[in-house]
PDB file of C-alpha atoms and ligand atoms in Angstrom:
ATOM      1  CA  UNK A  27      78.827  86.908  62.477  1.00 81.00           C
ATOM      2  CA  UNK A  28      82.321  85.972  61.918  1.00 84.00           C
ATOM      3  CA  UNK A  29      83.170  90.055  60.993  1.00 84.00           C
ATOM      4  CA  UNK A  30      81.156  91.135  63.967  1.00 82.00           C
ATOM      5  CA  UNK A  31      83.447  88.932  66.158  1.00 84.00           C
ATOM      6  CA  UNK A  32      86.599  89.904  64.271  1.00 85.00           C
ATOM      7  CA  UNK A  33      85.807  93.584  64.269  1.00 81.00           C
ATOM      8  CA  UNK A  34      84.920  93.565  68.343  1.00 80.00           C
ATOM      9  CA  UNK A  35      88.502  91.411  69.156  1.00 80.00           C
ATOM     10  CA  UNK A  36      90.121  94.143  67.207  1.00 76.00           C
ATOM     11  CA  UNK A  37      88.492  96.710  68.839  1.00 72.00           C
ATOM     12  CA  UNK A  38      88.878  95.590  72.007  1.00 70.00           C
ATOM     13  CA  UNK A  39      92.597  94.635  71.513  1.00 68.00           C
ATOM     14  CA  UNK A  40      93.507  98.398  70.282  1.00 63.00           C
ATOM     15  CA  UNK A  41      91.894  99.771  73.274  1.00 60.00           C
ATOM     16  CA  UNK A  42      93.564  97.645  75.685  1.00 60.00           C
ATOM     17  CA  UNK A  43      96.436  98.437  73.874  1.00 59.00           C
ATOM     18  CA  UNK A  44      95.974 102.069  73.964  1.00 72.00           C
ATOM     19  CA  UNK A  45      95.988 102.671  77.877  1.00 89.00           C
ATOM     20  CA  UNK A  46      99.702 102.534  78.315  1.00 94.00           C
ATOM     21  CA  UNK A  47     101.339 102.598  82.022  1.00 97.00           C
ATOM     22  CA  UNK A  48     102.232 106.761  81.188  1.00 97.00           C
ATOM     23  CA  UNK A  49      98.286 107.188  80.178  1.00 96.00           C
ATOM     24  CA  UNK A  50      97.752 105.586  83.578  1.00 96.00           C
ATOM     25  CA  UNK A  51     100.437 107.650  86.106  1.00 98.00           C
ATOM     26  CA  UNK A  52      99.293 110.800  84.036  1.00 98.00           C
ATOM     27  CA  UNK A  53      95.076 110.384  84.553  1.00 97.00           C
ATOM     28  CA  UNK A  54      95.777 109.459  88.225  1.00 97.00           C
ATOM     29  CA  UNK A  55      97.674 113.039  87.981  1.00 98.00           C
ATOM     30  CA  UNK A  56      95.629 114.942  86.847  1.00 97.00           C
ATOM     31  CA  UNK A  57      93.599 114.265  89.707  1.00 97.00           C
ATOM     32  CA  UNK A  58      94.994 117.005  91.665  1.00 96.00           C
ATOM     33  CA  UNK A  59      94.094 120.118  89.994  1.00 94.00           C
ATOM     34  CA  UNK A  60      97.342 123.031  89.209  1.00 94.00           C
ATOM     35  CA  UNK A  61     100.045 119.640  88.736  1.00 96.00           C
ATOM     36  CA  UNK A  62     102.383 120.188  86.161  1.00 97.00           C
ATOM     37  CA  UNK A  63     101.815 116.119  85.601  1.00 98.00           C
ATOM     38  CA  UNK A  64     104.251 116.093  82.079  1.00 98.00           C
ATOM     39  CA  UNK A  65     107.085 117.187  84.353  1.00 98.00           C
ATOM     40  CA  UNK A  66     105.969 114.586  87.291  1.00 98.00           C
ATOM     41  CA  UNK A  67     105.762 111.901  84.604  1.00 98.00           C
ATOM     42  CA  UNK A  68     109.200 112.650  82.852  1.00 98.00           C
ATOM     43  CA  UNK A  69     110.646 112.662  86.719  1.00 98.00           C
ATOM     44  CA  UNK A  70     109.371 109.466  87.645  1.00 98.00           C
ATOM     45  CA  UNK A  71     110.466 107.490  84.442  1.00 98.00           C
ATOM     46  CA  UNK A  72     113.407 109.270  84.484  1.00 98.00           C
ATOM     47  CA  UNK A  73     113.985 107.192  87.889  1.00 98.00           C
ATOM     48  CA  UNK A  74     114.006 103.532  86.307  1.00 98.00           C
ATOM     49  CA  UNK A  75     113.950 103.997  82.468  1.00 98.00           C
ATOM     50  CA  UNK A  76     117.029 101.631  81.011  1.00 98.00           C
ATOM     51  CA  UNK A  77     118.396 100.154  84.323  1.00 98.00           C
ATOM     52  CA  UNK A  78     118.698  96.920  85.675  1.00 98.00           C
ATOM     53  CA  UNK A  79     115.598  96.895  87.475  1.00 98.00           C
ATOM     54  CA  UNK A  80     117.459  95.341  90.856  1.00 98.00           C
ATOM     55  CA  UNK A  81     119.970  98.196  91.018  1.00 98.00           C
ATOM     56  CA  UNK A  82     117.325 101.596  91.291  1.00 98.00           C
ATOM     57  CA  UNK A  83     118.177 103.423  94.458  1.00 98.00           C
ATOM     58  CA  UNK A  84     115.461 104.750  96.259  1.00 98.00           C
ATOM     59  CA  UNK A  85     118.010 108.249  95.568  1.00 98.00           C
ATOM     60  CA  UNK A  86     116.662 107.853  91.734  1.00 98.00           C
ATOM     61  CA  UNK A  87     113.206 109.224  93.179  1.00 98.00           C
ATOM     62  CA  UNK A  88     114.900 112.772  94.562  1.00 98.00           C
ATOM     63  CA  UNK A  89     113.990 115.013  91.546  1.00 98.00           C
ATOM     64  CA  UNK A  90     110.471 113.031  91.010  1.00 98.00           C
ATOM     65  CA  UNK A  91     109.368 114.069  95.310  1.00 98.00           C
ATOM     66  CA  UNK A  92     110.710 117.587  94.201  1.00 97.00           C
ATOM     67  CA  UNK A  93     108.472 117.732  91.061  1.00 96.00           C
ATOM     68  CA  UNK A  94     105.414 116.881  93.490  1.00 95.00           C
ATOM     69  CA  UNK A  95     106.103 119.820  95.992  1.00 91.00           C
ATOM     70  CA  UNK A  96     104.034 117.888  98.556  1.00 90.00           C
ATOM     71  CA  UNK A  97     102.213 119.956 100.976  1.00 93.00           C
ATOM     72  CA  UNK A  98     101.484 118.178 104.390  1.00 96.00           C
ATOM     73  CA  UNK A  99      98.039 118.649 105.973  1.00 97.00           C
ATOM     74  CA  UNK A 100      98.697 119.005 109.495  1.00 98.00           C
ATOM     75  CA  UNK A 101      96.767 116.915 112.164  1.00 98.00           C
ATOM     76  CA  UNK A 102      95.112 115.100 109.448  1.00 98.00           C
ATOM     77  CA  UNK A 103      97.915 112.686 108.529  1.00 98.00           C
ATOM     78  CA  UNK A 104      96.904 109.417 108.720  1.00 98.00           C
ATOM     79  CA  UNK A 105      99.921 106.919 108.950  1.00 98.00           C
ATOM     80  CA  UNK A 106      99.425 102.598 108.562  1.00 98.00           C
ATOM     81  CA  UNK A 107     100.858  99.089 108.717  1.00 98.00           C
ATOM     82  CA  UNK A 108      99.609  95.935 108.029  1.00 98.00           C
ATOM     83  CA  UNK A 109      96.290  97.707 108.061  1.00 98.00           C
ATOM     84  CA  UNK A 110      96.097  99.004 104.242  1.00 97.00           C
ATOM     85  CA  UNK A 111      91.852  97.755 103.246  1.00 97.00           C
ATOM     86  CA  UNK A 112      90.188  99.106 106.862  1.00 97.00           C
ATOM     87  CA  UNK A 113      92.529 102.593 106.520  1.00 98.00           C
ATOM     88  CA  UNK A 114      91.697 102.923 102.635  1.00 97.00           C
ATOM     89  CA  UNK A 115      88.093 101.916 102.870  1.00 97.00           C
ATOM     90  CA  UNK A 116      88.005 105.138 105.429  1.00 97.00           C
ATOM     91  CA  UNK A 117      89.994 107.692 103.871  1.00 97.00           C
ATOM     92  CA  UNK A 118      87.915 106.917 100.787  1.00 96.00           C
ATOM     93  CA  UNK A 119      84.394 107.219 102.372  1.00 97.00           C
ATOM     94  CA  UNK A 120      85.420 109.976 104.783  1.00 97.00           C
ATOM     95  CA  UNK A 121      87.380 113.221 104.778  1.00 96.00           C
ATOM     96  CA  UNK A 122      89.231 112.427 108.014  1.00 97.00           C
ATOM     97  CA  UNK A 123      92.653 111.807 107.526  1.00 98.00           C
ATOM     98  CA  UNK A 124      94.915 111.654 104.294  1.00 98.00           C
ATOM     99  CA  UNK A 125      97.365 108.966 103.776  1.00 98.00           C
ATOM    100  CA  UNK A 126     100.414 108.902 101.617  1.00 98.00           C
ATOM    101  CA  UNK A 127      98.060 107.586  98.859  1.00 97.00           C
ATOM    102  CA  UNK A 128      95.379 109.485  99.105  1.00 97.00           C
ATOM    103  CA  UNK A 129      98.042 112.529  97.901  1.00 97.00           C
ATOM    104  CA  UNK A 130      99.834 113.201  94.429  1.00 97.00           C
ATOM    105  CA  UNK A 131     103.296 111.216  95.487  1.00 96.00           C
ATOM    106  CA  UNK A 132     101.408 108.308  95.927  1.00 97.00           C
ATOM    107  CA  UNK A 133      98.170 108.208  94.626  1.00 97.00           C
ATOM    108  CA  UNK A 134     100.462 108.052  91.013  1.00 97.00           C
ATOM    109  CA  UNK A 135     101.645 104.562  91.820  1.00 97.00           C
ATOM    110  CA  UNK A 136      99.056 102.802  94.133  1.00 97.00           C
ATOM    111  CA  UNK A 137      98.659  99.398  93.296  1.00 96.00           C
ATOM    112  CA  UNK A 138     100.957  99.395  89.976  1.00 97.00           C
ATOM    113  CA  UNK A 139     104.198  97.319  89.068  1.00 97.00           C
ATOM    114  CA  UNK A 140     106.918  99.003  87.154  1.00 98.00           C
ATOM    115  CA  UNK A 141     110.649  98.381  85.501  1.00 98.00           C
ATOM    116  CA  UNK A 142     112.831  99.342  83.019  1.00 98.00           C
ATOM    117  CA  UNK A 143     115.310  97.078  81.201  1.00 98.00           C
ATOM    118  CA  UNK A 144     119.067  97.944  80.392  1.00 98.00           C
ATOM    119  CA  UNK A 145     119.433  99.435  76.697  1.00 97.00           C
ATOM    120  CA  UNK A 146     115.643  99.986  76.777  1.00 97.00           C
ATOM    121  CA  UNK A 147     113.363 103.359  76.886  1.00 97.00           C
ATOM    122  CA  UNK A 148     110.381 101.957  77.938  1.00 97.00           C
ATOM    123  CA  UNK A 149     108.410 101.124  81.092  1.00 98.00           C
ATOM    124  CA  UNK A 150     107.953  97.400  81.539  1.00 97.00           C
ATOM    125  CA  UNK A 151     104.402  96.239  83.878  1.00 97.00           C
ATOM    126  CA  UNK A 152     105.319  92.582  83.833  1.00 96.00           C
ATOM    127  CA  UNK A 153     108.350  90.647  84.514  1.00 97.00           C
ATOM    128  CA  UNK A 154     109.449  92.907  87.038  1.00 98.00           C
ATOM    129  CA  UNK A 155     111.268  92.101  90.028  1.00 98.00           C
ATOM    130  CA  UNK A 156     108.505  91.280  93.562  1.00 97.00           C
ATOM    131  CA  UNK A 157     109.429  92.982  96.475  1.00 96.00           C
ATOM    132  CA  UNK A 158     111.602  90.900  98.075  1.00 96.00           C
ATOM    133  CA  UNK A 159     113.062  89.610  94.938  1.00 97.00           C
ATOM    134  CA  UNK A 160     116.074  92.227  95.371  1.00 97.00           C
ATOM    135  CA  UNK A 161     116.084  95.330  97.757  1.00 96.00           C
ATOM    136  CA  UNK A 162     116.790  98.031  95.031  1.00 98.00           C
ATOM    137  CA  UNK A 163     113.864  97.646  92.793  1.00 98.00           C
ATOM    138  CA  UNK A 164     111.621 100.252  91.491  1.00 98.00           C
ATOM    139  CA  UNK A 165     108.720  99.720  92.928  1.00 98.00           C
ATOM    140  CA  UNK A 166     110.205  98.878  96.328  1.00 98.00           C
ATOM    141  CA  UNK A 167     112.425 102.292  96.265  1.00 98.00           C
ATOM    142  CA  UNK A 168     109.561 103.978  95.116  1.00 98.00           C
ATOM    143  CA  UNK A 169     107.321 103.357  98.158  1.00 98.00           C
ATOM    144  CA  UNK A 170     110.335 103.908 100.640  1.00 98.00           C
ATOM    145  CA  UNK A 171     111.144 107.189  98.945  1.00 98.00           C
ATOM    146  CA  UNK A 172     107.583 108.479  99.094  1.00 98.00           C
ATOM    147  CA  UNK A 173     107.279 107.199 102.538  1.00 98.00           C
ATOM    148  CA  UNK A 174     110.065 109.171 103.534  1.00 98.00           C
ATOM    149  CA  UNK A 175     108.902 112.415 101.856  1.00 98.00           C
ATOM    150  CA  UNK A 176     105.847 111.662 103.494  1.00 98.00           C
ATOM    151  CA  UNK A 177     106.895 110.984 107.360  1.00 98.00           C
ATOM    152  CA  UNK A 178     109.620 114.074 106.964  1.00 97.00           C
ATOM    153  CA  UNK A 179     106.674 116.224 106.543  1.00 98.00           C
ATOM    154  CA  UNK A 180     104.340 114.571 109.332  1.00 98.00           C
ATOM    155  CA  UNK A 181     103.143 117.676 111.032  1.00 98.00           C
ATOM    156  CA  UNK A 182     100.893 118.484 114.075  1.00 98.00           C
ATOM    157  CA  UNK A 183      98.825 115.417 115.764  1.00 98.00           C
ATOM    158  CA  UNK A 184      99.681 112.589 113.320  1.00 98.00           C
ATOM    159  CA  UNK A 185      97.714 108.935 113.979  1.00 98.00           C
ATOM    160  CA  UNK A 186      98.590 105.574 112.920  1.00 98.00           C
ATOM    161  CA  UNK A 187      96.315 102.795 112.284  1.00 98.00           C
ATOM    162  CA  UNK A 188      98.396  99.268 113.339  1.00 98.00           C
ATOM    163  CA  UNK A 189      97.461  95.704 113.561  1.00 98.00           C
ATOM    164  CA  UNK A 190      96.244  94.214 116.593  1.00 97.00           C
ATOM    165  CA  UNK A 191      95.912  91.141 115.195  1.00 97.00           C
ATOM    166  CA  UNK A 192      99.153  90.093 114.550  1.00 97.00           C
ATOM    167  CA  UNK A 193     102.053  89.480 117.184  1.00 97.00           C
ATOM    168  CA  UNK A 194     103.910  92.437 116.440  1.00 98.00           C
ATOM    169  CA  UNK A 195     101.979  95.028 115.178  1.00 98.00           C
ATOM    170  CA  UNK A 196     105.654  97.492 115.072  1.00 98.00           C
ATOM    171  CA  UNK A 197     106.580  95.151 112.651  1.00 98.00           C
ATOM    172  CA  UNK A 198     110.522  95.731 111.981  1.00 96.00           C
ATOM    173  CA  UNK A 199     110.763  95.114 108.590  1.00 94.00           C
ATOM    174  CA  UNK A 200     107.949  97.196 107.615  1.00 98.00           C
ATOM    175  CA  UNK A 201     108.184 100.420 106.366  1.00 98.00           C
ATOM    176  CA  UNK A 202     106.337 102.499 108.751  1.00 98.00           C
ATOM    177  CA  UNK A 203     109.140 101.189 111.736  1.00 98.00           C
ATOM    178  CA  UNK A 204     112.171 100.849 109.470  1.00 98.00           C
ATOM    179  CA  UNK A 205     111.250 104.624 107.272  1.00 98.00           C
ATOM    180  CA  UNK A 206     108.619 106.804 108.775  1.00 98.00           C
ATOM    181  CA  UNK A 207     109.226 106.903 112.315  1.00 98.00           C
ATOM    182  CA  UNK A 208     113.019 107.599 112.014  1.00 98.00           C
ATOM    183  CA  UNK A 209     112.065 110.660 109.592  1.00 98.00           C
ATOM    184  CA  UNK A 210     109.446 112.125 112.007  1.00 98.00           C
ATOM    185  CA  UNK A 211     110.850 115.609 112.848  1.00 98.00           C
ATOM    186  CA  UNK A 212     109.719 116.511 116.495  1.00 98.00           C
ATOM    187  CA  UNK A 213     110.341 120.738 115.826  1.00 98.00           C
ATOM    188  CA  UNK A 214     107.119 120.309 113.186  1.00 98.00           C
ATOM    189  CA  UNK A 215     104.899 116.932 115.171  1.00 98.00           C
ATOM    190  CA  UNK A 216     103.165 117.136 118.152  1.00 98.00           C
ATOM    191  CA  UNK A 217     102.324 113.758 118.796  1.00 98.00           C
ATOM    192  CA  UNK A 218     101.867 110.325 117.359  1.00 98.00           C
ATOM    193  CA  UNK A 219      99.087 108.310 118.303  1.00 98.00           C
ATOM    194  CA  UNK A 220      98.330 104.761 117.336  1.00 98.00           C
ATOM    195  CA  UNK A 221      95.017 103.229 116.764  1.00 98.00           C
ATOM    196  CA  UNK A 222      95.336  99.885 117.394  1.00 98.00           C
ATOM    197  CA  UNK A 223      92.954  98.100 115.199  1.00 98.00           C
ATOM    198  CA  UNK A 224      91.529  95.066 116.783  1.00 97.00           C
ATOM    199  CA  UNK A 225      89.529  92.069 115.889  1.00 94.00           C
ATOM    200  CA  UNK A 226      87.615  89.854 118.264  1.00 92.00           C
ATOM    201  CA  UNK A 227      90.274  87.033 118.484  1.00 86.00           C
ATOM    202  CA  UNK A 228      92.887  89.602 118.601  1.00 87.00           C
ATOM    203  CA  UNK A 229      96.580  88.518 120.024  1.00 94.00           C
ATOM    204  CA  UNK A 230      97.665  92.181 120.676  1.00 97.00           C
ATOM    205  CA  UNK A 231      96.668  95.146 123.199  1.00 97.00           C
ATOM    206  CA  UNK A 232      98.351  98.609 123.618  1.00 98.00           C
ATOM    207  CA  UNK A 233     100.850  96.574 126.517  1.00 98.00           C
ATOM    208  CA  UNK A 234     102.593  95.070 123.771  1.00 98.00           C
ATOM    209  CA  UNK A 235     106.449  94.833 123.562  1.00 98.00           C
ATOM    210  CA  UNK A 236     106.693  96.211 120.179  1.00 98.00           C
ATOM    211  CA  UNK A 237     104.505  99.125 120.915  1.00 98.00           C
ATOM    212  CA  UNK A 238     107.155  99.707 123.692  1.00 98.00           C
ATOM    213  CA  UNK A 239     109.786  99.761 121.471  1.00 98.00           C
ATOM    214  CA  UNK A 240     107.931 102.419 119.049  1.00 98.00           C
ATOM    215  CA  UNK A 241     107.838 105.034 122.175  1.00 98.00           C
ATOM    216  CA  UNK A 242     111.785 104.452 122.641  1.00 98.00           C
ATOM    217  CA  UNK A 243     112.000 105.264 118.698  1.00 98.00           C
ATOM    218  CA  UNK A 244     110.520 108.082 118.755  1.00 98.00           C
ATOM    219  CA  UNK A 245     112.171 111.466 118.654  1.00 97.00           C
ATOM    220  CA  UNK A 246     112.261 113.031 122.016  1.00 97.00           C
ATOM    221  CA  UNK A 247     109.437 115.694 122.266  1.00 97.00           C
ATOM    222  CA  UNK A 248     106.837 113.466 120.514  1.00 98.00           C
ATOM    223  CA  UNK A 249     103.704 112.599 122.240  1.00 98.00           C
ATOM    224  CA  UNK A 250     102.791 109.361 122.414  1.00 98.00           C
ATOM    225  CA  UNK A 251      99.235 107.496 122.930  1.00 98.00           C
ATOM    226  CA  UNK A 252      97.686 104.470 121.830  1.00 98.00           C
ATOM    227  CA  UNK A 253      93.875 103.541 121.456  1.00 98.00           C
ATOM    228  CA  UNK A 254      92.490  99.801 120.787  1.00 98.00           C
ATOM    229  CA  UNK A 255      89.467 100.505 118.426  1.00 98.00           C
ATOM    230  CA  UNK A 256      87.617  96.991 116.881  1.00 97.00           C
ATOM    231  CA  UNK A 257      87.571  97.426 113.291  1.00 97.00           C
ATOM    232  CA  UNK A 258      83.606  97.292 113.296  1.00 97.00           C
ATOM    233  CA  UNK A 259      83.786 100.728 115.266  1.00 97.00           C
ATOM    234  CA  UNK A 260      86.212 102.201 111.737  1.00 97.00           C
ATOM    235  CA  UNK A 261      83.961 100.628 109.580  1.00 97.00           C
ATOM    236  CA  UNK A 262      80.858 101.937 111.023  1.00 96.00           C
ATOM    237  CA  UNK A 263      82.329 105.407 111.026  1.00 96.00           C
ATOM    238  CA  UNK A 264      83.486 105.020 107.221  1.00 97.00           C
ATOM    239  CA  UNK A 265      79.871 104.324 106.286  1.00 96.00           C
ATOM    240  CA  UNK A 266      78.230 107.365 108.575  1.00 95.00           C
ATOM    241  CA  UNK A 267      79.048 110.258 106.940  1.00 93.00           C
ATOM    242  CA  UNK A 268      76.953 111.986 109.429  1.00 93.00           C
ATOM    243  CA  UNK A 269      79.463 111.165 112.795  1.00 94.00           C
ATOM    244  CA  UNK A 270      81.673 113.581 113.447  1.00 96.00           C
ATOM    245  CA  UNK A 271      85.521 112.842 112.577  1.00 96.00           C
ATOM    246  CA  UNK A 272      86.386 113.353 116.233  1.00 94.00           C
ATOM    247  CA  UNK A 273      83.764 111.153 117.465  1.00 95.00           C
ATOM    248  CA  UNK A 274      85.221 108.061 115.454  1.00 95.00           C
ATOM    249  CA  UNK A 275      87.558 106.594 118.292  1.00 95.00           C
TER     250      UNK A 275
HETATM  251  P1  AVW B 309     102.748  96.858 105.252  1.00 53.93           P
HETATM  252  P2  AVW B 309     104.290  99.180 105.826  1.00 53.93           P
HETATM  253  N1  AVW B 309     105.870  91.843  99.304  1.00 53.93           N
HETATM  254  O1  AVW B 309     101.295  96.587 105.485  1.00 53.93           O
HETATM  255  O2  AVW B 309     104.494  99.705 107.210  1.00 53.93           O
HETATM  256  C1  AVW B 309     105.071  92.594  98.512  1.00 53.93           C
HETATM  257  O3  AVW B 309     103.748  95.930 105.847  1.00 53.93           O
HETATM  258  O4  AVW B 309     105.422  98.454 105.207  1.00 53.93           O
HETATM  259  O5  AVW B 309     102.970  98.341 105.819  1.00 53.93           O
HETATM  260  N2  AVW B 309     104.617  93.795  98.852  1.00 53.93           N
HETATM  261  C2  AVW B 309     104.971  94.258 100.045  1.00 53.93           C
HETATM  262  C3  AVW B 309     105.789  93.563 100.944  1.00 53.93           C
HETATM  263  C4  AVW B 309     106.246  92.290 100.530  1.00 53.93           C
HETATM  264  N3  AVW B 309     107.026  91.527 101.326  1.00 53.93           N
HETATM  265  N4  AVW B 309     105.953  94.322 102.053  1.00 53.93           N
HETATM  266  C5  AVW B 309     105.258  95.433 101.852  1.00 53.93           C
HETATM  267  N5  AVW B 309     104.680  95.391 100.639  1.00 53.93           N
HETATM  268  C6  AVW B 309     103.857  96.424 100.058  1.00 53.93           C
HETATM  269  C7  AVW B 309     103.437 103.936 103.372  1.00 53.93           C
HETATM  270  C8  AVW B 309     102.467  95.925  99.854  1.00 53.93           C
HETATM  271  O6  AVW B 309     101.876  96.648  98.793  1.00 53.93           O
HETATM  272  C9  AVW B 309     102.320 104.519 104.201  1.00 53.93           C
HETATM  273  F1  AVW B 309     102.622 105.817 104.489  1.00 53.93           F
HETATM  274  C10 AVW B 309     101.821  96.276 101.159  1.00 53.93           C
HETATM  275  O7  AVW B 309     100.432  96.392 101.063  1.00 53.93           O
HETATM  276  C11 AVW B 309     102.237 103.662 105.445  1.00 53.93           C
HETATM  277  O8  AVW B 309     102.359 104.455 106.625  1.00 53.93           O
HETATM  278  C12 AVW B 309     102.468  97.595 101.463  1.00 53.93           C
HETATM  279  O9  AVW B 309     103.786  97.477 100.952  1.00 53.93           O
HETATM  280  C13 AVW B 309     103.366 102.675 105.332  1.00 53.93           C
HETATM  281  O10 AVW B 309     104.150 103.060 104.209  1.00 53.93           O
HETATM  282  C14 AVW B 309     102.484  97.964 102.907  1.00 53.93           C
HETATM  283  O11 AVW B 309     103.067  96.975 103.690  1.00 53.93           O
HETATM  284  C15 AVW B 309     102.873 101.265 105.119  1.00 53.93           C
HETATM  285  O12 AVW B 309     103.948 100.435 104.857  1.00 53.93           O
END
């Protein structure tokens, strides 16, 4: 009994062990068929490997976004704030609208924690600064780099999904009102229209102030429109395959 036990900690231990955060970012990679995912991997490590993990640009990105050679898919470009589960839960069940992680640039890094150390080569997963810990960390820069590769791109009739349960669902410090929206390029987007998820105790409706403030961001020549949709109207359309995208809100 006692080997048995011994040999299955050991096993399992060396297997854990053998996953590393590379095996990880490369499998998620490899994904999308024709990516040259060793050159995407050296690019993105090549970001954060042996610096202080407070002082990583979002800059140190640059060469990984050109490794990706992101292609947008216009009119299907599916934008989000405060409103990550309901918009994942659909883009996973349904082939409606791709967000920035449904792609290569940030499908890589979706829900993972990253840092380097000074005088170090390797990629640390723990002990690494939280978001607001200090503005320049890796994981932080990361998502506002990608973001911005992302909105630059934004091409044709492009939708957001935003909160309408919360006061402000343009929240300013988030990254969809403080990145995206200044990068969207009105010679390439048609229009921008929000889909104001609501609850039934919800605090917000397509009157709000900040929703005001989003039309007065946005580049001249941009469309606007805004929709409130109850989040048991997404839902239902993630789980019928059989309703037409169009005919979702
Ligand atoms: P969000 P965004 N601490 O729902 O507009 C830890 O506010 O910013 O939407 N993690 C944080 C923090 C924080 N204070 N703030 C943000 N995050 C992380 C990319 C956390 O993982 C897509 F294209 C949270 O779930 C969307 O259009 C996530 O950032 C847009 O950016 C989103 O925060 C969504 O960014």
């Amino acid at each position: 009994v006692v080997v048995v036990v011994v040999a299955v900690v050991l096993a399992v231990t060396l297997r854990k062990g053998k996953y590393t955060f590379e095996d990880r970012i490369l499998a998620r990679c490899e994904k999308f068929k024709g990516s040259d995912c060793r050159l995407i991997w050296a690019k993105f490590q090549k970001a954060y490997v042996g610096r202080d993990p407070c002082n990583v640009p979002m800059e140190a990105y640059d060469d990984f976004i050109a490794a990706t050679q992101f292609k947008p898919e216009c009119n299907r470009m599916m934008f989000w704030s405060k409103t990550k589960d309901v918009v994942h839960d659909f883009t996973e069940k349904r082939d409606c609208y791709v967000t920035l992680e449904d792609t290569l640039l940030g499908s890589v890094a979706d829900g993972l924690t990253w840092c380097g150390r000074v005088g170090s080569s390797e990629t640390l997963t723990t002990g690494c600064p939280r978001w607001t810990d200090c503005e320049n960390n890796p994981v932080r820069s990361f998502w506002s780099r990608a973001s911005a590769a992302f909105a630059e791109k934004a091409c044709g009739n492009v939708t957001v999904m935003l909160n309408g349960s919360i006061e402000t669902p343009f929240s300013p410090n988030s990254t969809f009102r403080s990145i995206e929206v200044k990068k969207f390029d009105a010679t390439v987007m048609r229009s921008l229209n929000v889909v104001l998820v609501t609850q039934t105790n919800s605090v917000s409706n397509c009157t709000n102030a900040s929703l005001k403030d989003l039309q007065k961001e946005l580049a001249a020549g941009i469309r606007y429109s805004c929709k409130e949709v109850s989040e048991a109207q997404i839902r239902e359309c993630s789980s019928n395959p059989e309703k037409p995208c169009g005919a979702c809100w």
